[in-house]
Short mmCIF file of C-alpha atoms and ligand atoms in Angstrom, two decimals:
data_model
loop_
_atom_site.label_atom_id
_atom_site.label_comp_id
_atom_site.label_asym_id
_atom_site.label_seq_id
_atom_site.Cartn_x
_atom_site.Cartn_y
_atom_site.Cartn_z
CA MET A 420 -57.37 -23.40 -24.40
CA LYS A 421 -54.29 -21.27 -24.94
CA ILE A 422 -51.05 -22.23 -23.25
CA ARG A 423 -48.39 -19.57 -22.92
CA LEU A 424 -44.88 -20.86 -23.22
CA LYS A 425 -42.63 -19.13 -20.72
CA ILE A 426 -39.10 -18.42 -21.87
CA ILE A 427 -37.00 -20.01 -19.21
CA LYS A 428 -33.29 -19.55 -18.98
CA ILE A 429 -31.82 -22.85 -18.02
CA ASP A 430 -28.62 -22.33 -16.07
CA THR A 431 -28.50 -25.88 -14.78
CA ILE A 432 -25.81 -27.95 -16.45
CA ILE A 433 -27.80 -30.55 -18.31
CA MET A 434 -26.61 -34.05 -17.51
CA GLU A 435 -26.51 -36.18 -20.62
CA ILE A 436 -28.68 -39.26 -20.81
CA THR A 437 -26.68 -42.50 -20.66
CA LYS A 438 -29.40 -45.16 -20.52
CA ILE A 439 -32.51 -45.38 -22.67
CA CYS A 440 -35.27 -47.95 -22.71
CA CYS A 441 -37.81 -48.26 -25.52
CA ILE A 442 -41.02 -50.21 -24.95
CA GLY A 443 -42.16 -51.69 -28.30
CA ALA A 444 -39.75 -53.31 -30.78
CA GLY A 445 -41.91 -52.65 -33.84
CA TYR A 446 -41.53 -50.75 -37.10
CA VAL A 447 -41.02 -47.50 -35.21
CA GLY A 448 -39.22 -48.51 -31.98
CA GLY A 449 -36.73 -50.89 -33.63
CA PRO A 450 -35.30 -48.64 -36.37
CA THR A 451 -35.43 -45.46 -34.24
CA MET A 452 -33.46 -47.05 -31.41
CA ALA A 453 -30.98 -48.64 -33.83
CA ILE A 454 -30.11 -45.18 -35.19
CA ILE A 455 -29.88 -43.59 -31.72
CA ALA A 456 -27.52 -46.41 -30.65
CA GLN A 457 -25.42 -45.97 -33.78
CA LYS A 458 -25.13 -42.19 -33.42
CA CYS A 459 -24.74 -42.15 -29.62
CA PRO A 460 -22.30 -44.94 -28.69
CA HIS A 461 -22.12 -43.51 -25.14
CA ILE A 462 -25.81 -44.34 -24.55
CA LYS A 463 -26.95 -47.84 -23.63
CA VAL A 464 -30.19 -48.44 -25.55
CA THR A 465 -32.42 -51.36 -24.54
CA VAL A 466 -35.47 -52.18 -26.65
CA VAL A 467 -38.06 -54.31 -24.87
CA ASP A 468 -41.21 -56.01 -26.07
CA LEU A 469 -43.78 -58.40 -24.64
CA ASN A 470 -43.53 -60.47 -27.80
CA ALA A 471 -40.70 -62.94 -27.09
CA GLU A 472 -40.66 -64.21 -30.68
CA ARG A 473 -40.08 -60.69 -31.99
CA ILE A 474 -37.24 -60.08 -29.52
CA ALA A 475 -35.66 -63.43 -30.45
CA ALA A 476 -35.75 -62.36 -34.10
CA TRP A 477 -34.05 -59.03 -33.28
CA ASN A 478 -31.35 -61.09 -31.51
CA ASP A 479 -30.98 -63.63 -34.32
CA PRO A 480 -27.24 -64.19 -34.95
CA ASN A 481 -27.95 -63.67 -38.65
CA VAL A 482 -28.95 -59.98 -38.87
CA ASP A 483 -30.79 -60.64 -42.10
CA ASN A 484 -33.44 -62.34 -39.93
CA ILE A 485 -34.40 -59.28 -37.87
CA PRO A 486 -38.22 -59.01 -37.88
CA ILE A 487 -38.45 -55.80 -39.89
CA TYR A 488 -37.25 -55.38 -43.42
CA GLU A 489 -35.93 -51.88 -44.09
CA PRO A 490 -33.15 -51.12 -46.57
CA GLY A 491 -29.90 -50.54 -44.61
CA LEU A 492 -31.30 -51.52 -41.21
CA SER A 493 -29.59 -54.92 -40.78
CA GLU A 494 -26.15 -53.34 -41.19
CA ILE A 495 -26.89 -50.68 -38.57
CA VAL A 496 -28.20 -53.28 -36.12
CA ALA A 497 -25.11 -55.43 -36.73
CA GLU A 498 -22.87 -52.49 -35.87
CA SER A 499 -24.40 -51.69 -32.47
CA ARG A 500 -26.11 -54.87 -31.28
CA ASN A 501 -24.68 -56.16 -28.01
CA ARG A 502 -22.35 -53.12 -27.93
CA ASN A 503 -24.81 -50.45 -26.81
CA LEU A 504 -28.01 -51.76 -28.43
CA PHE A 505 -29.85 -54.57 -26.68
CA PHE A 506 -33.16 -56.35 -27.31
CA SER A 507 -34.86 -57.98 -24.34
CA THR A 508 -38.15 -59.19 -22.89
CA ASP A 509 -37.16 -58.07 -19.41
CA VAL A 510 -39.28 -54.92 -19.44
CA GLU A 511 -38.99 -54.17 -15.73
CA SER A 512 -35.17 -54.22 -15.52
CA ALA A 513 -34.91 -52.01 -18.59
CA ILE A 514 -37.39 -49.48 -17.14
CA ASP A 515 -35.61 -49.57 -13.78
CA GLU A 516 -32.19 -48.68 -15.13
CA ALA A 517 -33.23 -46.16 -17.82
CA GLU A 518 -33.22 -42.39 -17.36
CA MET A 519 -35.36 -41.91 -20.44
CA ILE A 520 -38.14 -44.29 -21.56
CA PHE A 521 -39.66 -44.19 -25.04
CA ILE A 522 -43.17 -45.59 -25.43
CA SER A 523 -43.46 -47.03 -28.91
CA VAL A 524 -46.27 -49.54 -28.58
CA ASN A 525 -49.11 -49.82 -31.02
CA THR A 526 -52.25 -47.72 -30.73
CA PRO A 527 -54.73 -49.50 -33.01
CA THR A 528 -58.22 -48.24 -33.79
CA LYS A 529 -60.64 -49.41 -31.08
CA THR A 530 -62.60 -52.54 -31.96
CA TYR A 531 -65.05 -52.30 -29.05
CA GLY A 532 -67.06 -49.91 -26.88
CA ALA A 533 -67.21 -46.12 -27.19
CA GLY A 534 -65.35 -44.82 -30.22
CA LYS A 535 -65.32 -48.31 -31.80
CA GLY A 536 -63.87 -48.14 -35.32
CA MET A 537 -62.62 -44.57 -34.83
CA ALA A 538 -60.83 -43.74 -31.60
CA SER A 539 -57.33 -44.97 -30.80
CA ASP A 540 -57.14 -47.82 -28.35
CA LEU A 541 -54.88 -46.54 -25.62
CA LYS A 542 -54.88 -49.65 -23.45
CA TYR A 543 -51.26 -50.51 -24.30
CA ILE A 544 -50.12 -46.97 -23.57
CA GLU A 545 -51.89 -47.07 -20.22
CA LEU A 546 -50.34 -50.47 -19.43
CA CYS A 547 -46.90 -49.03 -20.18
CA ALA A 548 -47.55 -46.00 -17.95
CA ARG A 549 -48.70 -48.25 -15.08
CA GLN A 550 -45.70 -50.51 -15.47
CA ILE A 551 -43.31 -47.54 -15.44
CA ALA A 552 -45.07 -46.16 -12.35
CA LYS A 553 -44.74 -49.52 -10.59
CA VAL A 554 -41.08 -50.10 -11.36
CA ALA A 555 -39.51 -46.62 -11.28
CA LYS A 556 -37.36 -45.83 -8.25
CA ASN A 557 -35.77 -42.63 -9.55
CA ASP A 558 -36.86 -39.68 -11.73
CA LYS A 559 -37.55 -40.52 -15.36
CA ILE A 560 -38.33 -38.80 -18.63
CA VAL A 561 -41.10 -40.59 -20.50
CA VAL A 562 -41.22 -39.95 -24.25
CA GLU A 563 -44.37 -40.63 -26.28
CA LYS A 564 -43.22 -42.00 -29.62
CA SER A 565 -46.49 -43.68 -30.57
CA THR A 566 -48.97 -41.46 -32.40
CA LEU A 567 -51.52 -40.44 -29.84
CA PRO A 568 -54.66 -38.37 -29.56
CA VAL A 569 -54.14 -34.84 -28.35
CA ARG A 570 -53.84 -34.57 -24.57
CA THR A 571 -52.87 -38.22 -24.06
CA ALA A 572 -49.79 -36.95 -22.23
CA GLU A 573 -52.15 -35.65 -19.57
CA ALA A 574 -53.53 -39.16 -18.95
CA VAL A 575 -50.05 -40.66 -18.91
CA LYS A 576 -48.88 -38.03 -16.42
CA SER A 577 -51.89 -38.56 -14.21
CA ILE A 578 -51.19 -42.32 -14.01
CA LEU A 579 -47.51 -41.79 -13.36
CA ASP A 580 -48.06 -39.15 -10.70
CA ASN A 581 -50.81 -40.98 -8.87
CA THR A 582 -49.63 -44.55 -8.81
CA GLY A 583 -45.91 -43.83 -8.50
CA ASN A 584 -43.78 -43.82 -5.40
CA GLY A 585 -42.84 -40.19 -5.11
CA VAL A 586 -40.76 -40.40 -8.27
CA LYS A 587 -40.89 -37.34 -10.57
CA PHE A 588 -41.77 -37.84 -14.22
CA GLN A 589 -41.49 -35.52 -17.18
CA ILE A 590 -43.54 -36.38 -20.24
CA LEU A 591 -42.34 -35.46 -23.71
CA SER A 592 -44.03 -35.95 -27.06
CA ASN A 593 -41.61 -36.86 -29.85
CA PRO A 594 -43.68 -38.15 -32.77
CA GLU A 595 -42.07 -40.19 -35.49
CA PHE A 596 -42.27 -39.04 -39.11
CA LEU A 597 -40.39 -41.92 -40.70
CA ALA A 598 -42.00 -43.67 -43.64
CA GLU A 599 -41.61 -47.40 -44.02
CA GLY A 600 -39.25 -48.51 -46.75
CA THR A 601 -37.17 -45.36 -46.22
CA ALA A 602 -37.01 -45.50 -42.41
CA VAL A 603 -33.23 -45.47 -42.21
CA SER A 604 -32.71 -42.45 -44.46
CA ASP A 605 -35.69 -40.63 -42.89
CA LEU A 606 -34.13 -41.15 -39.44
CA LEU A 607 -30.65 -40.16 -40.56
CA ASN A 608 -31.80 -37.05 -42.47
CA PRO A 609 -35.14 -36.00 -40.98
CA ASP A 610 -36.93 -32.92 -42.38
CA ARG A 611 -37.46 -32.04 -38.73
CA VAL A 612 -37.46 -33.57 -35.27
CA LEU A 613 -40.38 -32.44 -33.14
CA ILE A 614 -40.20 -32.42 -29.35
CA GLY A 615 -43.10 -31.23 -27.20
CA GLY A 616 -42.84 -30.74 -23.47
CA ASP A 617 -44.09 -28.93 -20.43
CA PRO A 618 -43.36 -25.18 -20.26
CA SER A 619 -42.02 -25.50 -16.69
CA GLU A 620 -38.28 -25.39 -16.03
CA GLU A 621 -38.19 -29.17 -15.40
CA GLY A 622 -40.07 -29.69 -18.67
CA GLN A 623 -37.61 -27.52 -20.58
CA ILE A 624 -34.65 -29.40 -19.09
CA ALA A 625 -36.21 -32.70 -20.18
CA ILE A 626 -36.66 -31.29 -23.69
CA GLN A 627 -33.01 -30.24 -23.79
CA LYS A 628 -31.88 -33.73 -22.78
CA LEU A 629 -33.71 -35.17 -25.78
CA VAL A 630 -32.48 -32.34 -28.02
CA ALA A 631 -28.91 -33.27 -26.96
CA ILE A 632 -29.44 -36.82 -28.24
CA TYR A 633 -30.76 -35.79 -31.67
CA SER A 634 -28.12 -33.05 -31.96
CA LYS A 635 -25.52 -35.77 -32.39
CA TRP A 636 -26.62 -36.01 -36.02
CA VAL A 637 -29.49 -33.56 -36.74
CA PRO A 638 -28.70 -29.84 -37.35
CA SER A 639 -30.15 -27.73 -34.53
CA GLN A 640 -32.34 -25.62 -36.85
CA GLN A 641 -34.24 -28.80 -37.73
CA ILE A 642 -35.07 -29.64 -34.12
CA LEU A 643 -38.35 -27.95 -33.20
CA THR A 644 -39.56 -27.66 -29.65
CA THR A 645 -43.21 -26.93 -28.85
CA ASN A 646 -45.73 -27.49 -26.12
CA LEU A 647 -47.02 -31.05 -25.66
CA TRP A 648 -50.38 -30.55 -27.29
CA SER A 649 -49.01 -28.88 -30.42
CA SER A 650 -46.58 -31.76 -30.83
CA GLU A 651 -49.27 -34.42 -30.46
CA LEU A 652 -51.61 -32.61 -32.86
CA SER A 653 -48.85 -31.88 -35.41
CA LYS A 654 -48.30 -35.59 -35.96
CA LEU A 655 -51.99 -36.23 -36.66
CA THR A 656 -52.12 -33.15 -38.87
CA ALA A 657 -49.07 -34.16 -40.93
CA ASN A 658 -50.51 -37.61 -41.62
CA ALA A 659 -53.95 -36.15 -42.40
CA PHE A 660 -52.46 -33.69 -44.93
CA LEU A 661 -50.36 -36.39 -46.60
CA ALA A 662 -53.30 -38.80 -46.88
CA GLN A 663 -55.53 -35.99 -48.13
CA ARG A 664 -53.17 -35.35 -51.05
CA ILE A 665 -53.47 -38.99 -52.11
CA SER A 666 -57.27 -38.97 -51.86
CA SER A 667 -57.33 -35.68 -53.79
CA ILE A 668 -55.26 -37.05 -56.66
CA ASN A 669 -57.22 -40.32 -56.60
CA ALA A 670 -60.49 -38.37 -56.82
CA MET A 671 -59.12 -36.61 -59.90
CA SER A 672 -58.00 -39.97 -61.34
CA GLU A 673 -61.60 -41.10 -61.64
CA LEU A 674 -62.50 -37.88 -63.40
CA CYS A 675 -59.52 -38.35 -65.75
CA GLU A 676 -60.82 -41.77 -66.75
CA LYS A 677 -64.14 -40.20 -67.78
CA THR A 678 -62.72 -37.18 -69.59
CA GLY A 679 -59.67 -38.45 -71.46
CA ALA A 680 -57.23 -36.53 -69.26
CA ASP A 681 -54.21 -38.42 -67.91
CA ILE A 682 -53.64 -38.26 -64.14
CA ASN A 683 -49.85 -38.55 -64.50
CA GLU A 684 -49.83 -35.48 -66.74
CA VAL A 685 -52.20 -33.61 -64.41
CA ALA A 686 -50.02 -34.48 -61.38
CA ARG A 687 -46.91 -33.29 -63.19
CA ALA A 688 -48.59 -30.05 -64.24
CA ILE A 689 -49.85 -29.16 -60.78
CA GLY A 690 -46.72 -30.43 -59.00
CA MET A 691 -44.58 -27.88 -60.83
CA ASP A 692 -46.45 -25.15 -58.98
CA SER A 693 -44.03 -24.60 -56.13
CA ARG A 694 -46.93 -23.93 -53.78
CA ILE A 695 -48.27 -27.44 -54.42
CA GLY A 696 -44.99 -29.33 -54.93
CA PRO A 697 -44.44 -32.65 -56.71
CA LYS A 698 -44.45 -35.18 -53.85
CA PHE A 699 -47.34 -37.38 -52.75
CA LEU A 700 -49.26 -36.91 -55.97
CA LYS A 701 -49.05 -40.47 -57.26
CA ALA A 702 -52.48 -41.86 -58.06
CA SER A 703 -52.86 -45.42 -56.80
CA VAL A 704 -55.22 -48.21 -55.87
CA GLY A 705 -55.44 -46.46 -52.48
CA PHE A 706 -53.20 -45.73 -49.54
CA GLY A 707 -52.50 -48.30 -46.85
CA GLY A 708 -50.14 -48.56 -43.90
CA SER A 709 -50.59 -48.53 -40.18
CA CYS A 710 -50.93 -44.77 -39.80
CA PHE A 711 -52.99 -42.81 -42.31
CA GLN A 712 -56.39 -44.41 -41.78
CA LYS A 713 -55.95 -44.84 -38.03
CA ASP A 714 -54.77 -41.29 -37.49
CA ILE A 715 -57.52 -39.70 -39.59
CA LEU A 716 -60.22 -41.76 -37.87
CA ASN A 717 -58.74 -40.61 -34.61
CA LEU A 718 -58.79 -36.98 -35.76
CA VAL A 719 -62.42 -37.36 -36.85
CA TYR A 720 -63.29 -38.84 -33.47
CA ILE A 721 -61.58 -36.05 -31.57
CA ALA A 722 -63.30 -33.38 -33.69
CA LYS A 723 -66.71 -35.04 -33.15
CA SER A 724 -66.11 -35.30 -29.43
CA PHE A 725 -65.72 -31.49 -29.35
CA GLY A 726 -68.90 -31.11 -31.45
CA LEU A 727 -66.89 -29.96 -34.49
CA ASN A 728 -68.98 -31.89 -36.99
CA GLU A 729 -67.90 -29.96 -40.11
CA VAL A 730 -64.24 -30.52 -39.25
CA ALA A 731 -64.92 -34.22 -38.66
CA ASP A 732 -66.85 -34.62 -41.95
CA TYR A 733 -64.13 -32.82 -43.90
CA TRP A 734 -61.41 -35.25 -42.82
CA GLU A 735 -63.63 -38.33 -42.93
CA GLN A 736 -64.06 -37.76 -46.65
CA VAL A 737 -60.36 -38.63 -47.12
CA ILE A 738 -61.10 -42.15 -45.86
CA ILE A 739 -64.35 -42.45 -47.82
CA MET A 740 -62.47 -41.55 -51.02
CA ASN A 741 -59.74 -44.08 -50.24
CA ASP A 742 -62.25 -46.89 -49.68
CA HIS A 743 -63.98 -45.92 -52.91
CA GLN A 744 -60.68 -46.13 -54.82
CA LYS A 745 -60.01 -49.69 -53.60
CA ASP A 746 -63.59 -50.73 -54.39
CA ARG A 747 -63.64 -49.31 -57.87
CA PHE A 748 -60.32 -50.98 -58.72
CA ALA A 749 -61.79 -54.36 -57.72
CA LYS A 750 -65.12 -53.70 -59.48
CA ASN A 751 -63.33 -52.72 -62.68
CA ILE A 752 -61.50 -56.07 -62.74
CA ILE A 753 -64.82 -57.88 -62.51
CA THR A 754 -66.64 -55.84 -65.16
CA THR A 755 -63.68 -55.96 -67.55
CA LEU A 756 -63.44 -59.74 -67.20
CA TYR A 757 -66.95 -60.00 -68.69
CA ASN A 758 -68.71 -59.67 -65.31
CA THR A 759 -67.57 -63.01 -64.03
CA ILE A 760 -64.37 -64.02 -62.30
CA SER A 761 -65.68 -67.18 -60.64
CA GLY A 762 -62.98 -69.86 -60.98
CA LYS A 763 -60.67 -67.52 -62.91
CA LYS A 764 -57.06 -67.17 -61.82
CA ILE A 765 -56.06 -63.60 -61.05
CA ALA A 766 -52.41 -62.96 -60.23
CA PHE A 767 -51.59 -60.29 -57.63
CA LEU A 768 -48.13 -58.81 -57.97
CA GLY A 769 -47.43 -57.26 -54.58
CA TRP A 770 -49.18 -57.53 -51.23
CA ALA A 771 -47.22 -55.05 -49.04
CA PHE A 772 -48.82 -51.62 -48.59
CA LYS A 773 -45.88 -50.03 -50.45
CA LYS A 774 -42.56 -51.15 -51.90
CA ASP A 775 -39.44 -51.93 -49.85
CA THR A 776 -41.30 -53.10 -46.76
CA ASN A 777 -42.72 -56.41 -45.53
CA ASP A 778 -45.52 -54.53 -43.73
CA THR A 779 -49.02 -55.30 -44.96
CA ARG A 780 -51.15 -53.37 -42.47
CA GLU A 781 -54.19 -51.82 -44.21
CA SER A 782 -52.69 -52.71 -47.58
CA ALA A 783 -55.07 -52.10 -50.49
CA ALA A 784 -54.24 -55.65 -51.66
CA ILE A 785 -56.15 -57.13 -48.70
CA TYR A 786 -59.38 -55.31 -49.56
CA VAL A 787 -59.14 -55.91 -53.29
CA ALA A 788 -58.51 -59.63 -52.65
CA ASP A 789 -61.45 -59.79 -50.25
CA TYR A 790 -63.72 -58.24 -52.88
CA LEU A 791 -62.59 -60.67 -55.59
CA LEU A 792 -62.86 -63.69 -53.26
CA LYS A 793 -66.53 -62.81 -52.74
CA GLU A 794 -66.87 -63.36 -56.49
CA GLU A 795 -65.09 -66.72 -56.15
CA ALA A 796 -61.89 -65.80 -57.97
CA ASN A 797 -58.72 -67.85 -57.47
CA ILE A 798 -56.01 -65.44 -56.41
CA ALA A 799 -52.32 -66.19 -56.92
CA VAL A 800 -50.05 -63.83 -54.98
CA TYR A 801 -46.39 -63.02 -55.41
CA ASP A 802 -44.70 -60.50 -53.12
CA PRO A 803 -40.93 -60.50 -52.69
CA LYS A 804 -41.14 -59.89 -48.93
CA VAL A 805 -44.51 -61.16 -47.71
CA SER A 806 -45.12 -64.79 -46.69
CA GLU A 807 -48.25 -66.86 -47.39
CA ASN A 808 -48.96 -67.06 -43.65
CA LYS A 809 -49.08 -63.27 -43.43
CA ILE A 810 -51.37 -63.00 -46.46
CA LEU A 811 -53.80 -65.53 -44.99
CA ALA A 812 -53.67 -63.90 -41.55
CA ASP A 813 -54.55 -60.55 -43.16
CA LEU A 814 -57.61 -62.06 -44.83
CA ASP A 815 -58.67 -64.09 -41.80
CA TYR A 816 -58.58 -60.89 -39.74
CA LEU A 817 -61.38 -59.41 -41.87
CA GLU A 818 -63.63 -62.35 -40.91
CA SER A 819 -65.42 -62.13 -44.28
CA ARG A 820 -65.54 -65.93 -44.64
CA LYS A 821 -64.34 -69.11 -42.97
CA PRO A 822 -60.52 -69.43 -42.80
CA GLU A 823 -60.63 -72.60 -44.94
CA LEU A 824 -62.31 -70.65 -47.74
CA ASN A 825 -59.47 -68.11 -47.69
CA ARG A 826 -57.01 -71.02 -48.01
CA LYS A 827 -59.03 -72.37 -50.92
CA GLY A 828 -59.15 -69.06 -52.74
CA ILE A 829 -55.58 -67.81 -52.20
CA GLU A 830 -52.25 -69.33 -53.15
CA SER A 831 -48.88 -67.67 -52.76
CA PHE A 832 -45.90 -68.22 -55.10
CA ASP A 833 -42.15 -67.73 -54.77
CA ASP A 834 -41.85 -66.14 -58.21
CA SER A 835 -44.01 -64.01 -60.46
CA TYR A 836 -43.79 -66.25 -63.52
CA SER A 837 -45.46 -69.14 -61.65
CA ALA A 838 -48.04 -66.82 -60.09
CA CYS A 839 -49.00 -65.49 -63.54
CA LYS A 840 -49.02 -68.86 -65.34
CA ASN A 841 -52.50 -69.57 -66.80
CA ALA A 842 -53.88 -66.42 -65.18
CA HIS A 843 -56.68 -64.46 -66.86
CA ALA A 844 -55.47 -61.19 -65.41
CA ILE A 845 -52.65 -59.61 -63.43
CA ALA A 846 -53.25 -56.90 -60.84
CA ILE A 847 -50.33 -54.76 -59.67
CA LEU A 848 -50.94 -53.89 -56.01
CA THR A 849 -47.48 -52.75 -54.86
CA GLU A 850 -44.92 -50.71 -56.80
CA TRP A 851 -41.94 -53.09 -56.36
CA ASP A 852 -39.16 -52.03 -58.79
CA GLU A 853 -38.54 -55.61 -59.92
CA PHE A 854 -41.93 -55.73 -61.72
CA ASN A 855 -40.47 -53.52 -64.43
CA THR A 856 -37.53 -55.83 -65.05
CA TYR A 857 -39.61 -58.90 -65.99
CA ASP A 858 -39.76 -60.65 -69.34
CA TRP A 859 -43.36 -59.58 -69.99
CA GLN A 860 -43.48 -61.46 -73.31
CA LYS A 861 -42.82 -64.70 -71.42
CA ILE A 862 -45.53 -63.85 -68.90
CA TYR A 863 -47.98 -63.07 -71.73
CA ASP A 864 -47.22 -66.32 -73.56
CA ASN A 865 -48.18 -68.36 -70.49
CA MET A 866 -51.47 -66.56 -69.74
CA GLU A 867 -55.07 -67.16 -70.83
CA LYS A 868 -56.15 -64.84 -73.65
CA PRO A 869 -57.17 -62.10 -73.77
CA ALA A 870 -54.53 -61.30 -71.13
CA PHE A 871 -55.33 -58.33 -68.91
CA VAL A 872 -53.09 -56.18 -66.72
CA PHE A 873 -54.67 -53.88 -64.12
CA ASP A 874 -51.88 -51.61 -62.96
CA GLY A 875 -52.93 -50.20 -59.56
CA ARG A 876 -49.65 -48.31 -59.26
CA ASN A 877 -49.13 -46.92 -62.77
CA ILE A 878 -45.63 -48.37 -62.94
CA LEU A 879 -45.59 -50.51 -66.08
CA ASP A 880 -44.89 -49.35 -69.63
CA ARG A 881 -48.27 -49.19 -71.36
CA LYS A 882 -46.79 -49.02 -74.88
CA LYS A 883 -44.58 -52.06 -74.36
CA LEU A 884 -47.35 -54.13 -72.81
CA THR A 885 -49.95 -53.29 -75.44
CA GLU A 886 -47.45 -54.09 -78.20
CA ILE A 887 -46.97 -57.54 -76.68
CA GLY A 888 -50.75 -57.99 -76.77
CA PHE A 889 -51.90 -57.27 -73.22
CA ILE A 890 -55.07 -55.33 -72.57
CA TYR A 891 -53.59 -52.78 -70.16
CA GLN A 892 -55.54 -50.60 -67.75
CA CYS A 893 -54.12 -48.29 -65.13
CA ILE A 894 -55.39 -45.62 -62.73
CA GLY A 895 -56.51 -42.30 -64.12
CA SER A 896 -56.04 -42.57 -67.87
C1 UDX B 1054 -46.55 -48.08 -33.37
C2 UDX B 1054 -47.91 -47.41 -33.46
O1 UDX B 1054 -48.76 -48.23 -34.23
C3 UDX B 1054 -47.88 -46.06 -34.07
O2 UDX B 1054 -49.07 -45.39 -33.79
C4 UDX B 1054 -46.84 -45.25 -33.51
O3 UDX B 1054 -46.69 -44.05 -34.25
C5 UDX B 1054 -45.52 -45.97 -33.35
O4 UDX B 1054 -45.67 -47.25 -32.75
P1 UDX B 1054 -45.27 -49.69 -35.01
O5 UDX B 1054 -43.92 -49.64 -34.39
O6 UDX B 1054 -45.37 -49.74 -36.48
O7 UDX B 1054 -46.12 -48.42 -34.67
O8 UDX B 1054 -46.13 -50.84 -34.30
P2 UDX B 1054 -45.78 -52.36 -34.13
O9 UDX B 1054 -44.85 -52.80 -35.21
O10 UDX B 1054 -47.08 -53.07 -33.91
O11 UDX B 1054 -44.93 -52.40 -32.78
C6 UDX B 1054 -45.42 -52.23 -31.50
C7 UDX B 1054 -44.75 -53.25 -30.57
O12 UDX B 1054 -45.12 -52.98 -29.21
C8 UDX B 1054 -45.15 -54.72 -30.83
O13 UDX B 1054 -43.98 -55.47 -31.12
C9 UDX B 1054 -45.82 -55.16 -29.53
O14 UDX B 1054 -45.54 -56.52 -29.20
C10 UDX B 1054 -45.23 -54.21 -28.52
N1 UDX B 1054 -46.03 -54.03 -27.31
C11 UDX B 1054 -47.34 -53.70 -27.40
C12 UDX B 1054 -45.43 -54.17 -26.06
O15 UDX B 1054 -44.25 -54.50 -25.96
N2 UDX B 1054 -46.18 -53.94 -24.94
C13 UDX B 1054 -47.50 -53.62 -24.99
O16 UDX B 1054 -48.14 -53.43 -23.95
C14 UDX B 1054 -48.09 -53.50 -26.27
C1 UDX B 1055 -46.63 -42.39 -43.25
C2 UDX B 1055 -45.99 -41.00 -43.22
O1 UDX B 1055 -45.44 -40.71 -44.53
C3 UDX B 1055 -44.93 -40.91 -42.15
O2 UDX B 1055 -44.39 -39.59 -42.06
C4 UDX B 1055 -45.55 -41.31 -40.82
O3 UDX B 1055 -44.59 -41.29 -39.79
C5 UDX B 1055 -46.19 -42.68 -40.90
O4 UDX B 1055 -47.14 -42.72 -41.96
P1 UDX B 1055 -45.91 -44.76 -44.25
O5 UDX B 1055 -47.34 -45.15 -43.98
O6 UDX B 1055 -44.83 -45.65 -43.76
O7 UDX B 1055 -45.61 -43.32 -43.63
O8 UDX B 1055 -45.69 -44.62 -45.84
P2 UDX B 1055 -46.05 -43.51 -46.93
O9 UDX B 1055 -44.89 -43.40 -47.83
O10 UDX B 1055 -46.56 -42.28 -46.35
O11 UDX B 1055 -47.19 -44.22 -47.79
C6 UDX B 1055 -48.49 -44.48 -47.26
C7 UDX B 1055 -49.39 -45.05 -48.33
O12 UDX B 1055 -49.70 -44.06 -49.31
C8 UDX B 1055 -48.79 -46.22 -49.11
O13 UDX B 1055 -49.78 -47.21 -49.32
C9 UDX B 1055 -48.35 -45.59 -50.41
O14 UDX B 1055 -48.28 -46.51 -51.45
C10 UDX B 1055 -49.45 -44.57 -50.61
N1 UDX B 1055 -49.06 -43.43 -51.48
C11 UDX B 1055 -48.06 -42.59 -51.10
C12 UDX B 1055 -49.76 -43.20 -52.66
O15 UDX B 1055 -50.70 -43.94 -53.02
N2 UDX B 1055 -49.42 -42.12 -53.44
C13 UDX B 1055 -48.41 -41.26 -53.09
O16 UDX B 1055 -48.16 -40.30 -53.84
C14 UDX B 1055 -47.70 -41.51 -51.88
#
């Protein structure tokens, strides 16, 4: 369906927003609102969440204890908290007083019913829409921040318009492109801000109100406005393209291992072609994170639901390749360790899905650990930001075995040297910078021999490690 955007001249003086509410104090809602509050001191920003523990952590007097680790975030929260940035569990009051409401709740892949394992579960979005409809007494702009299937705005609008009390709502789509670990700099210097809205005059006014907020720190040429559906689909498309680059380079990494080519050299050679570009070409044990897999599965589901099977199969292959990469990394550890790892200690350096975050959602480490636990390995984990409870919860969630067996097979350590002591092998699962600063001779001296390193991130110095005596294997060479 084609939607023509009318060019509307807006003569109305646009009243600036003074009160914002954000539902969802997670990895997206928390940092995004902290930056808006910092850059717009005239706006009162209230972030609400059903999870009282999470809100209490955001309000912890010691800002180092906020629930999300992002470089630079604690300082920004300290600057605005209780000035014009508030964290609360009182969802209804915050909705009532806000002129603009961001929905930033999670949209996990469905675990039941139609679309199970593929479609996005929109029950939290719908709950938010119903709550807004119930509470609102004056006109509101509702902004979709969560990544959503195309045309979700239509469902949200239908709920708001039909269960409301004569209040007028405008729906905007304003997808987030921040990457974890660099959320603060991505928010401060975004490549672009995307705002989708209705082509009507009211829709265009709502867009301008949100543009006015971002204009406080983002140059106007980087603020793109589109129709709602283009905005929703652009977010899915951006994540699909990024993930596809990783699966493409990982596919070539396997071929490199067979042919004697080196994936780092291949990536460098192709990345210098300005049409390809150098970013997102790092071969790895596989991508993780809350977005890539979920968004591609969602795209596949949408394509299938329109009968576009070739489109669906094309994108599904990105996930199939990623699963294969995690599997083959785990299998290679087993075959290299003489086809048996039962009772052997294997040290995991890193558990987070990438460096500089405490987020572990869909981390490759979880799947590699699960594979090795099936072979009865003893896994010793060290991650500078992830707790043992989180590691065990991640494994329990897979339901591959009884929780007590996960506790038997996994132990977490506060430092790498203890984690690696008496280990048969080390697997690098996250690219934390500190791994390169270690005394690798000391680690080697305390390991079983031969001592193996499986570098799933290609970050260690092969020459140095092999000179010490390690048998070193990495991805794609
Ligand atoms: C989420 C989505 O997963 C992602 O698709 C989207 O792009 C942005 O929002 P994230 O912020 O990383 O990402 O999720 P999460 O850290 O799980 O935070 C969501 C928060 O919403 C949680 O703290 C949860 O308690 C809260 N929530 C959820 C509510 O307050 N109300 C609800 O009804 C559901
Ligand atoms: C991603 C998108 O980058 C961001 O724009 C969107 O808003 C949310 O999803 P995020 O998942 O936080 O962000 O991190 P990202 O840096 O994209 O990394 C995702 C995964 O890909 C990580 O596991 C990372 O280690 C892996 N990766 C990334 C590679 O394996 N190789 C690369 O070259 C780049």
